[in-house]
Every structure is written in structure tokens, then in C-alpha cells.
mmCIF file of C-alpha atoms in Angstrom:
data_model
loop_
_atom_site.group_PDB
_atom_site.id
_atom_site.type_symbol
_atom_site.label_atom_id
_atom_site.label_comp_id
_atom_site.label_asym_id
_atom_site.label_seq_id
_atom_site.Cartn_x
_atom_site.Cartn_y
_atom_site.Cartn_z
ATOM 1 C CA UNK A 672 109.343 98.050 155.748
ATOM 2 C CA UNK A 673 112.676 99.303 157.045
ATOM 3 C CA UNK A 674 116.119 98.194 155.861
ATOM 4 C CA UNK A 675 116.994 94.845 157.386
ATOM 5 C CA UNK A 676 113.331 93.944 157.923
ATOM 6 C CA UNK A 677 111.089 91.759 155.779
ATOM 7 C CA UNK A 678 107.456 91.640 154.745
ATOM 8 C CA UNK A 679 105.743 88.239 154.500
ATOM 9 C CA UNK A 680 102.539 88.877 152.545
ATOM 10 C CA UNK A 681 101.845 85.497 150.972
ATOM 11 C CA UNK A 682 98.308 85.031 149.712
ATOM 12 C CA UNK A 683 96.834 82.548 147.251
ATOM 13 C CA UNK A 684 95.034 82.869 143.931
ATOM 14 C CA UNK A 685 91.718 82.308 145.719
ATOM 15 C CA UNK A 686 92.540 84.354 148.802
ATOM 16 C CA UNK A 687 94.832 87.239 147.909
ATOM 17 C CA UNK A 688 96.040 89.562 150.637
ATOM 18 C CA UNK A 689 94.353 92.949 150.173
ATOM 19 C CA UNK A 690 95.784 96.214 151.482
ATOM 20 C CA UNK A 691 93.086 98.886 151.332
ATOM 21 C CA UNK A 692 91.347 101.586 153.348
ATOM 22 C CA UNK A 693 88.785 101.125 156.100
ATOM 23 C CA UNK A 694 86.454 103.509 154.280
ATOM 24 C CA UNK A 695 86.509 101.439 151.111
ATOM 25 C CA UNK A 696 85.763 98.261 153.064
ATOM 26 C CA UNK A 697 82.849 99.909 154.887
ATOM 27 C CA UNK A 698 81.292 101.220 151.683
ATOM 28 C CA UNK A 699 82.023 98.215 149.477
ATOM 29 C CA UNK A 700 78.821 96.351 150.341
ATOM 30 C CA UNK A 701 76.666 99.278 149.226
ATOM 31 C CA UNK A 702 78.657 100.438 146.188
ATOM 32 C CA UNK A 703 79.386 99.209 142.705
ATOM 33 C CA UNK A 704 82.984 98.713 141.655
ATOM 34 C CA UNK A 705 82.722 101.738 139.348
ATOM 35 C CA UNK A 706 81.421 103.917 142.172
ATOM 36 C CA UNK A 707 84.287 102.868 144.411
ATOM 37 C CA UNK A 708 86.819 103.614 141.692
ATOM 38 C CA UNK A 709 85.350 107.071 141.192
ATOM 39 C CA UNK A 710 85.205 107.854 144.904
ATOM 40 C CA UNK A 711 88.336 106.368 146.381
ATOM 41 C CA UNK A 712 91.985 107.191 145.879
ATOM 42 C CA UNK A 713 94.681 108.367 148.318
ATOM 43 C CA UNK A 714 92.749 106.776 151.174
ATOM 44 C CA UNK A 715 96.020 105.676 152.801
ATOM 45 C CA UNK A 716 99.726 106.014 152.161
ATOM 46 C CA UNK A 717 100.572 102.761 150.400
ATOM 47 C CA UNK A 718 103.482 100.380 150.919
ATOM 48 C CA UNK A 719 107.107 101.509 151.086
ATOM 49 C CA UNK A 720 109.863 98.879 151.208
ATOM 50 C CA UNK A 721 113.418 100.040 151.950
ATOM 51 C CA UNK A 722 116.219 97.622 151.138
ATOM 52 C CA UNK A 723 119.993 97.366 151.222
ATOM 53 C CA UNK A 724 120.718 97.041 147.489
ATOM 54 C CA UNK A 725 122.821 99.531 145.528
ATOM 55 C CA UNK A 726 121.462 102.835 144.218
ATOM 56 C CA UNK A 727 123.138 105.682 142.309
ATOM 57 C CA UNK A 728 122.462 108.815 144.363
ATOM 58 C CA UNK A 729 126.086 109.524 145.379
ATOM 59 C CA UNK A 730 129.370 109.952 143.525
ATOM 60 C CA UNK A 731 131.480 107.450 145.490
ATOM 61 C CA UNK A 732 131.134 104.860 148.213
ATOM 62 C CA UNK A 733 128.006 103.110 149.435
ATOM 63 C CA UNK A 734 124.976 105.195 148.566
ATOM 64 C CA UNK A 735 121.885 105.699 150.664
ATOM 65 C CA UNK A 736 118.945 108.069 150.329
ATOM 66 C CA UNK A 737 115.885 109.239 152.252
ATOM 67 C CA UNK A 738 112.749 107.356 151.311
ATOM 68 C CA UNK A 739 109.447 108.795 150.146
ATOM 69 C CA UNK A 740 107.082 110.050 152.814
ATOM 70 C CA UNK A 741 109.781 110.269 155.515
ATOM 71 C CA UNK A 742 110.004 106.473 155.432
ATOM 72 C CA UNK A 743 113.655 106.248 156.463
ATOM 73 C CA UNK A 744 116.883 105.479 154.619
ATOM 74 C CA UNK A 745 117.291 102.999 151.805
ATOM 75 C CA UNK A 746 120.229 101.692 149.798
ATOM 76 C CA UNK A 747 123.405 99.825 150.656
ATOM 77 C CA UNK A 748 125.864 97.347 149.187
ATOM 78 C CA UNK A 749 123.941 94.057 148.999
ATOM 79 C CA UNK A 750 122.262 93.511 145.625
ATOM 80 C CA UNK A 751 121.139 90.062 146.805
ATOM 81 C CA UNK A 752 119.348 91.484 149.844
ATOM 82 C CA UNK A 753 115.882 90.141 150.624
ATOM 83 C CA UNK A 754 113.074 92.366 151.877
ATOM 84 C CA UNK A 755 110.745 89.366 152.085
ATOM 85 C CA UNK A 756 107.822 88.189 149.957
ATOM 86 C CA UNK A 757 104.759 89.748 148.347
ATOM 87 C CA UNK A 758 102.778 87.105 146.460
ATOM 88 C CA UNK A 759 99.120 87.248 145.469
ATOM 89 C CA UNK A 760 98.704 90.765 146.866
ATOM 90 C CA UNK A 761 96.320 93.603 145.978
ATOM 91 C CA UNK A 762 96.988 97.239 146.924
ATOM 92 C CA UNK A 763 93.876 99.393 146.523
ATOM 93 C CA UNK A 764 93.223 103.176 146.807
ATOM 94 C CA UNK A 765 96.682 104.078 148.140
ATOM 95 C CA UNK A 766 99.234 106.816 147.503
ATOM 96 C CA UNK A 767 99.555 110.480 148.362
ATOM 97 C CA UNK A 768 101.317 113.235 146.373
ATOM 98 C CA UNK A 769 102.582 115.071 149.465
ATOM 99 C CA UNK A 770 104.659 117.549 147.424
ATOM 100 C CA UNK A 771 105.949 117.632 143.842
ATOM 101 C CA UNK A 772 109.160 115.959 145.043
ATOM 102 C CA UNK A 773 107.773 113.662 147.745
ATOM 103 C CA UNK A 774 105.041 111.335 146.575
ATOM 104 C CA UNK A 775 103.767 108.129 148.119
ATOM 105 C CA UNK A 776 102.940 105.470 145.528
ATOM 106 C CA UNK A 777 100.870 102.314 145.580
ATOM 107 C CA UNK A 778 104.109 100.430 146.234
ATOM 108 C CA UNK A 779 107.589 102.002 146.397
ATOM 109 C CA UNK A 780 110.504 99.563 146.141
ATOM 110 C CA UNK A 781 113.479 101.598 147.380
ATOM 111 C CA UNK A 782 116.884 99.943 147.103
ATOM 112 C CA UNK A 783 115.228 96.516 147.206
ATOM 113 C CA UNK A 784 117.427 93.528 146.369
ATOM 114 C CA UNK A 785 116.924 90.565 144.052
ATOM 115 C CA UNK A 786 116.486 88.190 146.986
ATOM 116 C CA UNK A 787 112.973 89.627 147.417
ATOM 117 C CA UNK A 788 110.044 87.661 145.925
ATOM 118 C CA UNK A 789 107.458 89.814 144.122
ATOM 119 C CA UNK A 790 104.799 87.878 142.205
ATOM 120 C CA UNK A 791 101.103 88.208 141.323
ATOM 121 C CA UNK A 792 100.650 91.806 142.469
ATOM 122 C CA UNK A 793 97.787 94.148 141.532
ATOM 123 C CA UNK A 794 97.880 97.891 142.335
ATOM 124 C CA UNK A 795 94.627 99.734 141.704
ATOM 125 C CA UNK A 796 93.577 103.410 141.783
ATOM 126 C CA UNK A 797 96.695 104.863 143.370
ATOM 127 C CA UNK A 798 96.955 108.618 143.828
ATOM 128 C CA UNK A 799 100.468 108.770 142.366
ATOM 129 C CA UNK A 800 102.466 106.045 140.595
ATOM 130 C CA UNK A 801 101.246 102.487 140.772
ATOM 131 C CA UNK A 802 104.679 100.922 141.321
ATOM 132 C CA UNK A 803 108.020 102.743 141.447
ATOM 133 C CA UNK A 804 111.510 101.277 141.754
ATOM 134 C CA UNK A 805 114.162 103.517 143.318
ATOM 135 C CA UNK A 806 117.369 101.727 142.354
ATOM 136 C CA UNK A 807 118.026 98.210 143.540
ATOM 137 C CA UNK A 808 117.871 94.894 141.712
ATOM 138 C CA UNK A 809 114.435 93.510 142.606
ATOM 139 C CA UNK A 810 112.535 91.394 140.081
ATOM 140 C CA UNK A 811 108.738 91.438 139.723
ATOM 141 C CA UNK A 812 106.554 88.964 137.844
ATOM 142 C CA UNK A 813 102.837 88.958 137.003
ATOM 143 C CA UNK A 814 102.158 92.625 137.785
ATOM 144 C CA UNK A 815 98.880 94.437 137.070
ATOM 145 C CA UNK A 816 98.556 98.211 137.532
ATOM 146 C CA UNK A 817 95.162 99.802 136.895
ATOM 147 C CA UNK A 818 93.757 103.284 137.364
ATOM 148 C CA UNK A 819 96.840 105.162 138.585
ATOM 149 C CA UNK A 820 96.556 108.945 138.773
ATOM 150 C CA UNK A 821 100.154 109.367 137.604
ATOM 151 C CA UNK A 822 102.501 106.793 136.017
ATOM 152 C CA UNK A 823 101.727 103.101 136.273
ATOM 153 C CA UNK A 824 105.320 101.793 136.349
ATOM 154 C CA UNK A 825 108.179 104.156 137.170
ATOM 155 C CA UNK A 826 111.867 103.675 137.888
ATOM 156 C CA UNK A 827 114.801 105.871 138.875
ATOM 157 C CA UNK A 828 118.123 105.849 140.796
ATOM 158 C CA UNK A 829 119.554 102.898 138.877
ATOM 159 C CA UNK A 830 117.032 100.042 138.946
ATOM 160 C CA UNK A 831 118.490 96.887 137.339
ATOM 161 C CA UNK A 832 115.805 94.291 138.034
ATOM 162 C CA UNK A 833 113.450 92.398 135.741
ATOM 163 C CA UNK A 834 109.704 92.778 135.151
ATOM 164 C CA UNK A 835 107.863 90.001 133.345
ATOM 165 C CA UNK A 836 104.172 89.615 132.447
ATOM 166 C CA UNK A 837 103.040 93.184 133.121
ATOM 167 C CA UNK A 838 99.560 94.565 132.368
ATOM 168 C CA UNK A 839 98.937 98.321 132.609
ATOM 169 C CA UNK A 840 95.507 99.931 132.163
ATOM 170 C CA UNK A 841 95.500 103.721 132.380
ATOM 171 C CA UNK A 842 92.911 105.672 134.353
ATOM 172 C CA UNK A 843 89.795 106.823 132.476
ATOM 173 C CA UNK A 844 88.520 108.950 135.352
ATOM 174 C CA UNK A 845 91.442 111.166 136.317
ATOM 175 C CA UNK A 846 92.883 113.959 134.188
ATOM 176 C CA UNK A 847 96.151 113.433 136.089
ATOM 177 C CA UNK A 848 96.763 110.034 134.484
ATOM 178 C CA UNK A 849 100.248 110.227 132.992
ATOM 179 C CA UNK A 850 102.600 107.689 131.388
ATOM 180 C CA UNK A 851 102.113 103.938 131.265
ATOM 181 C CA UNK A 852 105.843 103.670 131.970
ATOM 182 C CA UNK A 853 108.096 106.577 132.987
ATOM 183 C CA UNK A 854 111.774 105.920 133.558
ATOM 184 C CA UNK A 855 115.065 107.644 134.232
ATOM 185 C CA UNK A 856 118.531 106.783 135.472
ATOM 186 C CA UNK A 857 118.928 109.699 137.894
ATOM 187 C CA UNK A 858 117.122 113.000 137.362
ATOM 188 C CA UNK A 859 120.008 115.000 138.858
ATOM 189 C CA UNK A 860 122.841 113.104 137.136
ATOM 190 C CA UNK A 861 122.105 111.223 133.925
ATOM 191 C CA UNK A 862 125.499 109.496 134.058
ATOM 192 C CA UNK A 863 125.242 108.268 137.656
ATOM 193 C CA UNK A 864 126.232 104.647 138.231
ATOM 194 C CA UNK A 865 125.090 101.960 138.520
ATOM 195 C CA UNK A 866 123.064 102.760 135.410
ATOM 196 C CA UNK A 867 119.373 101.919 135.332
ATOM 197 C CA UNK A 868 119.200 98.874 133.059
ATOM 198 C CA UNK A 869 116.102 96.795 133.783
ATOM 199 C CA UNK A 870 114.780 94.017 131.561
ATOM 200 C CA UNK A 871 111.076 94.093 130.658
ATOM 201 C CA UNK A 872 109.301 91.295 128.830
ATOM 202 C CA UNK A 873 105.699 90.520 127.882
ATOM 203 C CA UNK A 874 104.229 93.952 128.647
ATOM 204 C CA UNK A 875 100.765 95.209 127.641
ATOM 205 C CA UNK A 876 99.872 98.895 128.025
ATOM 206 C CA UNK A 877 96.268 100.031 127.429
ATOM 207 C CA UNK A 878 95.647 103.774 127.244
ATOM 208 C CA UNK A 879 92.775 105.524 128.975
ATOM 209 C CA UNK A 880 90.317 108.111 127.691
ATOM 210 C CA UNK A 881 92.609 110.951 128.798
ATOM 211 C CA UNK A 882 94.307 112.258 125.671
ATOM 212 C CA UNK A 883 98.020 112.935 125.798
ATOM 213 C CA UNK A 884 99.022 109.859 127.778
ATOM 214 C CA UNK A 885 102.354 108.402 126.650
ATOM 215 C CA UNK A 886 102.695 104.647 126.598
ATOM 216 C CA UNK A 887 106.399 104.548 127.484
ATOM 217 C CA UNK A 888 108.685 107.502 128.285
ATOM 218 C CA UNK A 889 112.365 106.572 128.625
ATOM 219 C CA UNK A 890 114.451 109.589 129.622
ATOM 220 C CA UNK A 891 117.380 111.063 131.559
ATOM 221 C CA UNK A 892 119.994 108.384 130.968
ATOM 222 C CA UNK A 893 118.037 105.198 131.545
ATOM 223 C CA UNK A 894 118.827 102.008 129.703
ATOM 224 C CA UNK A 895 116.442 99.096 129.271
ATOM 225 C CA UNK A 896 116.129 95.746 127.535
ATOM 226 C CA UNK A 897 112.518 95.468 126.372
ATOM 227 C CA UNK A 898 110.971 92.418 124.701
ATOM 228 C CA UNK A 899 107.450 91.598 123.512
#
């Protein structure tokens, strides 16, 4: 979703909108849920939303940056920008670690503003992070992330939104499963402004069988207000 555009993915509790791969749909009728989880990940690239909210990747002026997976520019000067609505949405078997520095996630919110509505979202079995915020001010509520190969919730480049009612369940199947939450302000400049300062409340993190997972890793200049 390019800057200035909007997504309107509005499902219901009984009929959520599901983004998944054609292969998974074809095989679903003949497979158990466990078999699908073992077989499918990185089946498609995932969702990337580029907004016009502020980020911290430049020293002065209005910052913008190149999005993951050659998805275009993100960032701007409007923290109230709206990139649309995602409500009652599932994102299954997405993501692609293209290189060590360019990785498609289940959902990447890049410079997304607080005018965007993000509620009742489930990201499952992504090849990289479940959800990552690259700056911006977007809020998210009622988020479930299960089975990510890398981090479940990640933020960088000065995210200052809110996340409420979050459930994270780490991946039992993949040795690549990493942190429940991994966060930084800006990996190249810990003092870059605006500072990452999200508010998290009512968060549950359940570790997987892979030893060495870290529940929450706060690093490289990030701030956070964390409750419950």
C-alpha cells in the first residue's frame, strides 16, 4: 500500500479477511492444521503499508526511507495520516528474508500514521517478523502473532504508537524463532529523533520449545511505556 493510498480490509468476527497463499488453500482440505504449519511459510511476500508519518532516518528535515522488499518510499510529516483500515484480518504463511538487511514480514507498517485503524489482527507462521513498525504513530489493538520464524513484534526508526491486548506465541517448529519482542530506536543512530516511545499494555508472551528465545529485547536507544 503506497503512501497516499489506503487499504480497506474490514472483516467480521465470523468472517475474517484472510490473506494467504494459493498453495495453502489448495492443500488445506487434505491437511491437518499442524501439517500446514510445518509445511508452509514464506509462501508469499506479506503486506507492506507505507505511510506519511514521521520517522527518524535523517538528521534534519522531513525524513523518508526505502521500504522493505523494494516497496517504495515511506515517511513524511503527517503523524495523523491514515493508511486505511485492517480489522478482523488474518495473515498466514507470509514473509521472505530476502537478505540480512531486507526482510519481508507478515505485516510491515512503515511510517504509518495514527489515523489508521488496526484491530483484531492475527499473523501466523511468517518467515521473518510477524509485525514490524518502522517509525510512525500507528496504534494496534487485539493483535495475535503465532509461529514467526524471527521476532513476533518488532519496531525501529522511531515508532510512537500504542499496542494493546497483544498475544505472542513463539514457534515450536523453527530453530530460527527469535525474540517475542525486539525493539530499537534506530540501529545506525541511537539518538535519532523522534525517539521510539511506544506504549504497550496487556501483553502475553509464550515461549516456544526453542531454547534461547528472549521474551523482550529492548535495545539501541528505544524507549517504551509497558504495562501489564
